[in-house]
mmCIF file of C-alpha atoms in Angstrom:
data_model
loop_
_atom_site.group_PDB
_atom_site.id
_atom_site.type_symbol
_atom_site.label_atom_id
_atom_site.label_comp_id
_atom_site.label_asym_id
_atom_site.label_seq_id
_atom_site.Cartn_x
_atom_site.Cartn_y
_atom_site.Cartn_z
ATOM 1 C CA UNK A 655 -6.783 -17.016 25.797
ATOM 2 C CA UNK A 656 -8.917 -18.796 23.104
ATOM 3 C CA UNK A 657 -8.291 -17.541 19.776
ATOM 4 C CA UNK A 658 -8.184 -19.497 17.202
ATOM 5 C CA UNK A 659 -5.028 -18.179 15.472
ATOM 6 C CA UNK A 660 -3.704 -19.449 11.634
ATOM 7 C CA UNK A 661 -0.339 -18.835 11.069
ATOM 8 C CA UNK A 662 0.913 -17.692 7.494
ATOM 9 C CA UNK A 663 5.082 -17.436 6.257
ATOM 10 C CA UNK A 664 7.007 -16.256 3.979
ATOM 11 C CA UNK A 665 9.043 -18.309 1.743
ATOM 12 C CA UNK A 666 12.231 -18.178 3.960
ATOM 13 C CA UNK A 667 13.771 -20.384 6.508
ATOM 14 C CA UNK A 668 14.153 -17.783 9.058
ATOM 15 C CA UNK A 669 9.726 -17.100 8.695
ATOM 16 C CA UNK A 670 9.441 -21.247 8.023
ATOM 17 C CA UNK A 671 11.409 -22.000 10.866
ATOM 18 C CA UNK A 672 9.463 -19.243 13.192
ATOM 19 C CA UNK A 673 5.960 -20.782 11.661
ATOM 20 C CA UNK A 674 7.363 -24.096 12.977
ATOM 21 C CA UNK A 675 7.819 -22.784 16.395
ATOM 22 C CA UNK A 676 4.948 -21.007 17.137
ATOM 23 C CA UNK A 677 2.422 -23.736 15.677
ATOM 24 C CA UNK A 678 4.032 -26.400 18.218
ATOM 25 C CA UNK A 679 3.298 -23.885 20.541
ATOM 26 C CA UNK A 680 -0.159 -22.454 19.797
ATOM 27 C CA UNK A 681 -1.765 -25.175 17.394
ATOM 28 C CA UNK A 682 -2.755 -23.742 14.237
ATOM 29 C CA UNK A 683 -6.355 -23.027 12.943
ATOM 30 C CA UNK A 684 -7.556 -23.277 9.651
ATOM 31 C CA UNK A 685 -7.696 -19.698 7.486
ATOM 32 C CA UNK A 686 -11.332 -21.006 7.102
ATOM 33 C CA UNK A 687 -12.124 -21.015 11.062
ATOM 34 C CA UNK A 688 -9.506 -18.436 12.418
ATOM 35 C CA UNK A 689 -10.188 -16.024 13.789
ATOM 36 C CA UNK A 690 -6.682 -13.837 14.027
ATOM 37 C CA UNK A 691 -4.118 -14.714 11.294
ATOM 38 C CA UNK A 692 -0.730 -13.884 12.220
ATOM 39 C CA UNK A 693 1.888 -12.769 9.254
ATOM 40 C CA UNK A 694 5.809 -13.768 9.516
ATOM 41 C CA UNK A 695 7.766 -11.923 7.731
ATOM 42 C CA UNK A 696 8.790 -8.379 6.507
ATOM 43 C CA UNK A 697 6.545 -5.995 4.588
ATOM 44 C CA UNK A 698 6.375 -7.472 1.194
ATOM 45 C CA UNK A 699 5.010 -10.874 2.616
ATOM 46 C CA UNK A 700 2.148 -8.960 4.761
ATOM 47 C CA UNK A 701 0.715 -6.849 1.764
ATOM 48 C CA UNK A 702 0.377 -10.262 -0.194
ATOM 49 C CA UNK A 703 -1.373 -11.477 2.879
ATOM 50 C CA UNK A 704 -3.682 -8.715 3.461
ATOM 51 C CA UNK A 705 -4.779 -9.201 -0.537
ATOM 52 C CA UNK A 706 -4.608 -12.765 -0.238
ATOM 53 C CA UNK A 707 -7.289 -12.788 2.713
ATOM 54 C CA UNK A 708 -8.826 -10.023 2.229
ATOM 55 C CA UNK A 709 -12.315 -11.728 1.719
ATOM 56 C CA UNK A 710 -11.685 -13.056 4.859
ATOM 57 C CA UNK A 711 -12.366 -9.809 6.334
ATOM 58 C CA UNK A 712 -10.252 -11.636 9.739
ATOM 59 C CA UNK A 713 -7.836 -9.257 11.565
ATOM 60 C CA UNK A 714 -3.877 -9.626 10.686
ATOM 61 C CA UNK A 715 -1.132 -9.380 13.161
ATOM 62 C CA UNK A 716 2.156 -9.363 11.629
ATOM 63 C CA UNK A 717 5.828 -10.103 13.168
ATOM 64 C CA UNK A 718 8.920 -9.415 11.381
ATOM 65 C CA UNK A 719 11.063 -11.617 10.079
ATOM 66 C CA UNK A 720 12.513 -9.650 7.150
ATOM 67 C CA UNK A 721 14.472 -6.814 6.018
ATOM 68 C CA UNK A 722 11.685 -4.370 6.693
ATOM 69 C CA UNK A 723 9.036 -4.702 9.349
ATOM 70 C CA UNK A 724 7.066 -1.291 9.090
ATOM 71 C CA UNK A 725 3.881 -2.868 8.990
ATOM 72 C CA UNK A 726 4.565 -5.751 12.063
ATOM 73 C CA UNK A 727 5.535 -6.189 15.198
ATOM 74 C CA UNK A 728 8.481 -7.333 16.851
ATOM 75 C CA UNK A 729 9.132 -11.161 16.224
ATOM 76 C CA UNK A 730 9.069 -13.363 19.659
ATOM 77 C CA UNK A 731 7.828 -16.488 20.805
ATOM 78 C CA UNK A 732 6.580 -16.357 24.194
ATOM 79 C CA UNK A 733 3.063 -14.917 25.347
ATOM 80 C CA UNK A 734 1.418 -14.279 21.773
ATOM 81 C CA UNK A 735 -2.374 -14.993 22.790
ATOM 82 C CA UNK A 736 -1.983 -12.536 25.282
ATOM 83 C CA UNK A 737 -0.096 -9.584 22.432
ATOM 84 C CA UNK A 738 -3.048 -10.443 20.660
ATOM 85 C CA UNK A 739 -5.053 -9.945 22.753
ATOM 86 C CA UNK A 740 -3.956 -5.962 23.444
ATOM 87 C CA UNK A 741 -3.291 -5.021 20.171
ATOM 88 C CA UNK A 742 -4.452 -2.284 19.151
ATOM 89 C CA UNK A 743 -6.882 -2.393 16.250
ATOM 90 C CA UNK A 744 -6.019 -0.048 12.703
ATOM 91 C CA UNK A 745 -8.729 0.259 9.922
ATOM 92 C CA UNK A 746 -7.125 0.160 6.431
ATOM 93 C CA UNK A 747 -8.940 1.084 3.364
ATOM 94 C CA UNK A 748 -7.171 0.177 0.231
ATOM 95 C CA UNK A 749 -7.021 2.429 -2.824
ATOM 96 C CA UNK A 750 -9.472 0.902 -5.969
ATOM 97 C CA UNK A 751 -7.683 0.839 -9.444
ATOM 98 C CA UNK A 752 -9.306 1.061 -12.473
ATOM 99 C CA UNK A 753 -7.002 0.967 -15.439
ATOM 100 C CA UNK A 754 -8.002 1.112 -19.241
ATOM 101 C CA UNK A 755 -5.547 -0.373 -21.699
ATOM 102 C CA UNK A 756 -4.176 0.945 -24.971
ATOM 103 C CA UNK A 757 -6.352 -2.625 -26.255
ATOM 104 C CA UNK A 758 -9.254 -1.812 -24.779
ATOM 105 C CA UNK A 759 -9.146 -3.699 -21.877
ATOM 106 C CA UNK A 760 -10.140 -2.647 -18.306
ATOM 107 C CA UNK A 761 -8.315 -4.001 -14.875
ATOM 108 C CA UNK A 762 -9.137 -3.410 -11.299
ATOM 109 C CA UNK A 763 -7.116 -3.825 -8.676
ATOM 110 C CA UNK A 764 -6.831 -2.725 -4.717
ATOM 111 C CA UNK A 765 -3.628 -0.966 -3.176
ATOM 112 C CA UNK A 766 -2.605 -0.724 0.642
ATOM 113 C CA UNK A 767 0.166 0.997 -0.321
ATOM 114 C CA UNK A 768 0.396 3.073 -3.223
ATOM 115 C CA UNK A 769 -0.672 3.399 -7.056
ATOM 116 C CA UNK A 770 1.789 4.150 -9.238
ATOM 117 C CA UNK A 771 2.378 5.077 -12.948
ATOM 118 C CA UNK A 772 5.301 4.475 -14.473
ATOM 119 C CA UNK A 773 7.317 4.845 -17.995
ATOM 120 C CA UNK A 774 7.831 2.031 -19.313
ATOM 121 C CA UNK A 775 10.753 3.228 -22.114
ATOM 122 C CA UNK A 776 13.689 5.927 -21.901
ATOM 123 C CA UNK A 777 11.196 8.465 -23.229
ATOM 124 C CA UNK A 778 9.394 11.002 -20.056
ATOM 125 C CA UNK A 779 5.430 10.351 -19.428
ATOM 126 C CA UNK A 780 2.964 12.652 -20.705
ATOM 127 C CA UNK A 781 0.036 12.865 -18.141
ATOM 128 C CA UNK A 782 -3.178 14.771 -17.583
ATOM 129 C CA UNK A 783 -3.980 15.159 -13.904
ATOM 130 C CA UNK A 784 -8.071 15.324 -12.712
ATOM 131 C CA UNK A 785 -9.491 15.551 -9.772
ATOM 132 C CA UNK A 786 -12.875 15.112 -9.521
ATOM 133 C CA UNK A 787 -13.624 15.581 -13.345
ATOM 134 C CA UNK A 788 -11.514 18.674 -13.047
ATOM 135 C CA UNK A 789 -8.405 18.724 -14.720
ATOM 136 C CA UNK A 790 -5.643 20.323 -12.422
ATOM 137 C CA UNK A 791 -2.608 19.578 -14.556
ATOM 138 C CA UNK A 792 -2.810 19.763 -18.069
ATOM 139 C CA UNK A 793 0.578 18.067 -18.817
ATOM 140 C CA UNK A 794 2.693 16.505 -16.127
ATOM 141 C CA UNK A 795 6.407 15.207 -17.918
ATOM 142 C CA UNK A 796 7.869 12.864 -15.821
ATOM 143 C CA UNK A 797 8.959 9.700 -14.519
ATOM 144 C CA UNK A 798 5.891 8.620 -13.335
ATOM 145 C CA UNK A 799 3.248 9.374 -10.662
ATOM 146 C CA UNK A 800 1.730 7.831 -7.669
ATOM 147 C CA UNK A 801 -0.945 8.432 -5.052
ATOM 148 C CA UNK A 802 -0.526 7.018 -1.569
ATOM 149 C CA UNK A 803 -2.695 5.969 1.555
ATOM 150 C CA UNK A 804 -1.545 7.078 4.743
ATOM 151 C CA UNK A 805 0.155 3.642 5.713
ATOM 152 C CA UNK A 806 1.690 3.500 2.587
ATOM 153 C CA UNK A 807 2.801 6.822 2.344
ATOM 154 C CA UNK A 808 6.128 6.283 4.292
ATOM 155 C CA UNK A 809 7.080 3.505 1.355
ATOM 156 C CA UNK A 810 7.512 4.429 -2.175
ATOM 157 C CA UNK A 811 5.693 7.822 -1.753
ATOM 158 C CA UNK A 812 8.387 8.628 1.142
ATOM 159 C CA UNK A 813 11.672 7.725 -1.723
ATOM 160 C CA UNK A 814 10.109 10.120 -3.906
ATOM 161 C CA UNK A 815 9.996 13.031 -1.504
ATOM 162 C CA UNK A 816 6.396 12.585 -1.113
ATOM 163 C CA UNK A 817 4.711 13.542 2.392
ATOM 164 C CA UNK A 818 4.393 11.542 5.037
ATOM 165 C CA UNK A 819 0.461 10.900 6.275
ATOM 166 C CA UNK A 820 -0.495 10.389 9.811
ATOM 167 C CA UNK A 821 -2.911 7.303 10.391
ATOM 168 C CA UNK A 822 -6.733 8.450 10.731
ATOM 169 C CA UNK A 823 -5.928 11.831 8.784
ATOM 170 C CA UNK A 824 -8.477 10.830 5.928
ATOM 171 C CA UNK A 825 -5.834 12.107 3.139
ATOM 172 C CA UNK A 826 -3.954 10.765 0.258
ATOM 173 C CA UNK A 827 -0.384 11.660 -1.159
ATOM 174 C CA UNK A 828 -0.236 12.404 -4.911
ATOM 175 C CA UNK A 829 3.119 12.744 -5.328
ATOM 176 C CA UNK A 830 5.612 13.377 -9.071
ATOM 177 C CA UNK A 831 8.344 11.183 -10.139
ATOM 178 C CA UNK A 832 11.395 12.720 -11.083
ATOM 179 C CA UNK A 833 9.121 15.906 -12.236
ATOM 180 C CA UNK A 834 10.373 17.844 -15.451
ATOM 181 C CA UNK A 835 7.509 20.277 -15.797
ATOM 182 C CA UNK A 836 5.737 21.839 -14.490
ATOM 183 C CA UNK A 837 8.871 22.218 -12.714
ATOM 184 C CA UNK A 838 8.263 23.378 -9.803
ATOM 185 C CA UNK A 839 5.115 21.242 -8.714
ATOM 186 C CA UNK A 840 6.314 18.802 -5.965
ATOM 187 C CA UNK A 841 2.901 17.139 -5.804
ATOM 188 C CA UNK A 842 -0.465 17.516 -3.444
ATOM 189 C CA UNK A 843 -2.017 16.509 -0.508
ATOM 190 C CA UNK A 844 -5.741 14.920 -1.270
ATOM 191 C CA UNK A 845 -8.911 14.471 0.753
ATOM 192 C CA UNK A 846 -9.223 10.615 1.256
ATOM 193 C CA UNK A 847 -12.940 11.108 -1.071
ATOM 194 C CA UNK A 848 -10.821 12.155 -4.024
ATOM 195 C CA UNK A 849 -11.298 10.860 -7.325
ATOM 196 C CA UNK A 850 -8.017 10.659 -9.456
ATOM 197 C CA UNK A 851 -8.106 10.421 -12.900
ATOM 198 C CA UNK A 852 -4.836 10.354 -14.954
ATOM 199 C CA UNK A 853 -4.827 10.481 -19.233
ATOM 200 C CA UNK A 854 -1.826 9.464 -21.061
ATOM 201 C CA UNK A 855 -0.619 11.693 -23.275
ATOM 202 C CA UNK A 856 1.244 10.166 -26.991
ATOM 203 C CA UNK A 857 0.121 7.060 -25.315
ATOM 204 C CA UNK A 858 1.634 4.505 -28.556
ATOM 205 C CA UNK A 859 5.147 6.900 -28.382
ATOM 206 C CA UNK A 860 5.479 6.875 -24.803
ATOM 207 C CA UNK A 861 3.863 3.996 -23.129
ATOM 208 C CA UNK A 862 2.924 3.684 -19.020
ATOM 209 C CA UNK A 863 1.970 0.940 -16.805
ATOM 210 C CA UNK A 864 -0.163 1.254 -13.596
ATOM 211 C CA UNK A 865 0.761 -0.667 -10.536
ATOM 212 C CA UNK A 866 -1.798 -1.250 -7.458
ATOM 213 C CA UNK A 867 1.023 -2.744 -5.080
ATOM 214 C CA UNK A 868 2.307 -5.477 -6.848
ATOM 215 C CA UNK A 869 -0.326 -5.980 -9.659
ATOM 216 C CA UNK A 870 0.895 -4.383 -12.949
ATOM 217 C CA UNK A 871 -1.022 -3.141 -15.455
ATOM 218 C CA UNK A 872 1.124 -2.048 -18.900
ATOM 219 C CA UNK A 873 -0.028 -0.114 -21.941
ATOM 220 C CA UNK A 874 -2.454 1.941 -19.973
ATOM 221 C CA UNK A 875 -4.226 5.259 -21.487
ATOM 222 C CA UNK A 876 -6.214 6.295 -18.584
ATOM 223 C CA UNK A 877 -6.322 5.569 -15.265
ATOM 224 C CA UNK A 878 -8.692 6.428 -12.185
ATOM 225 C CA UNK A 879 -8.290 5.929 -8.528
ATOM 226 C CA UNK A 880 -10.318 6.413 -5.538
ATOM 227 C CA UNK A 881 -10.760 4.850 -1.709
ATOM 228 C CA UNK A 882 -12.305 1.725 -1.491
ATOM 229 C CA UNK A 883 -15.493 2.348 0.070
ATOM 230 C CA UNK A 884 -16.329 -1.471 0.281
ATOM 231 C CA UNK A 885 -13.264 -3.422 1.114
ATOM 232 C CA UNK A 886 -11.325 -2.399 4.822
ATOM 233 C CA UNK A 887 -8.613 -4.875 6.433
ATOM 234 C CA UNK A 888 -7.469 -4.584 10.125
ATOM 235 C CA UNK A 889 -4.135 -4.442 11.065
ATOM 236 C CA UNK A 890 -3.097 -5.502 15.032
ATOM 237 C CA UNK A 891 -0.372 -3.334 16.415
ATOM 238 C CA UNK A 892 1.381 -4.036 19.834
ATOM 239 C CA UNK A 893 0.396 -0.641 22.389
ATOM 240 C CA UNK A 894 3.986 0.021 22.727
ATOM 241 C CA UNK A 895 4.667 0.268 18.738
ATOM 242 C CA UNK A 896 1.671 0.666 16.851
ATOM 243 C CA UNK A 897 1.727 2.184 13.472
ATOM 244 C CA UNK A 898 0.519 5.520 13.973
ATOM 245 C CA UNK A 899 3.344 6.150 16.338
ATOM 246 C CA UNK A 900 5.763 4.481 13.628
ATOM 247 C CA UNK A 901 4.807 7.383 11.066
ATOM 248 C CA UNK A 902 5.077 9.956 13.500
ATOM 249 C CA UNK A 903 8.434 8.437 14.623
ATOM 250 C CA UNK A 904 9.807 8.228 10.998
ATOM 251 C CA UNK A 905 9.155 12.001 10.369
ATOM 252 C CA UNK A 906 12.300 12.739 13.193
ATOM 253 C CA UNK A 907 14.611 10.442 11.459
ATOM 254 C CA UNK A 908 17.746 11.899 10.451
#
């Protein structure tokens, strides 16, 4: 086995102590010349590496080493090259936010996960839902809102009683937060091609912010979200445990 593998931690002594390990075993390439980078540690860490080196465009195999490993594999020292080497390969396309500010300002930002609006004082949101140009939901009071990917959609989407998405199903959760009215509307499942556009409603009296993973966007008045049709990252996934069978597995836990 010849890959040229760069390993990346998070800021923990158990991951620090693992990074020690396994570059004493395997060497450890350059992000610039690798060819595989391999996360260590839990969830968190491996959606600030897929952002971090995303321009990369290298392939990402991940092993846990912290309190929640959706996205990785088991940790273990012993016969990495050859892991690599049969993982199996998953595509992710991040969502694209575009958020306008109550200033005038416009952000963009990417999400593996999820988008989500929140409120950012004790008073409920006031949104206007679009799809496509069309408005489906003239005014949504609530917590906030959120639309998921498919490997995100068993994270923050799942706590708010959002669907779960199988991998490869080319669909996005748009799923309420704490809902007040319409009161009965529990959210939607999207084609992956949707636009979403959301409005903010009394925008100065009850103020949102946007979040694209961990990048957070305050004071916004309208924002829209769509599939990335430019940027992909590729997850590695041991046979045995890949991620598709993780979200079909976590839709049988009781």
């Amino acid at each position: 086995m010849s890959q040229r593998i760069a390993f990346v931690a998070a800021q923990t002594e158990e991951a620090a102590a693992a990074r020690v390990e396994l570059v004493a075993r395997y060497g450890d390439a350059s992000l610039e010349t690798a060819e595989v980078i391999v996360a260590l540690g839990g969830d968190g860490f491996m959606l600030r590496s897929l952002h971090r080196h995303m321009a990369r465009g290298v392939p990402v195999y991940g092993m846990k080493l912290g309190t929640v490993g959706f996205l990785m594999n088991q940790h273990a020292v012993d016969g990495l090259p050859e892991r690599i080497a049969q993982a199996q390969p998953t595509l992710l396309r991040p969502l694209e936010m575009r958020a306008t500010t109550e200033a005038g300002g416009d952000a963009v930002a990417l999400a593996f996960n999820e988008v989500s609006l929140l409120r950012q004082t004790k008073q409920a949101a006031h949104v206007r839902v679009a799809l496509n140009g069309v408005v489906k939901i003239e005014e949504l009071v609530c917590d906030g809102v959120l639309v998921s990917t498919t490997a995100g959609s068993t994270a923050y989407n799942l706590s708010a009683h959002g669907p779960i998405l199988p991998l490869g199903s080319q669909l996005l959760a748009l799923t309420p937060i704490s809902p007040f009215r319409p009161r009965r509307w529990r959210g939607a499942i999207l084609p992956a091609v949707t636009e979403v556009r959301f409005e903010i409603l009394d925008h100065y009296k009850r103020p949102v912010s946007a979040t694209a993973d961990s990048h957070e966007v305050r004071d916004v008045v309208e924002v829209r979200i769509r599939e990335s049709r430019e940027r992909t990252m590729t997850l590695l996934f041991d046979p045995e445990h890949n991620l598709e069978e993780r979200i079909l597995n976590e839709q049988f836990e009781l």
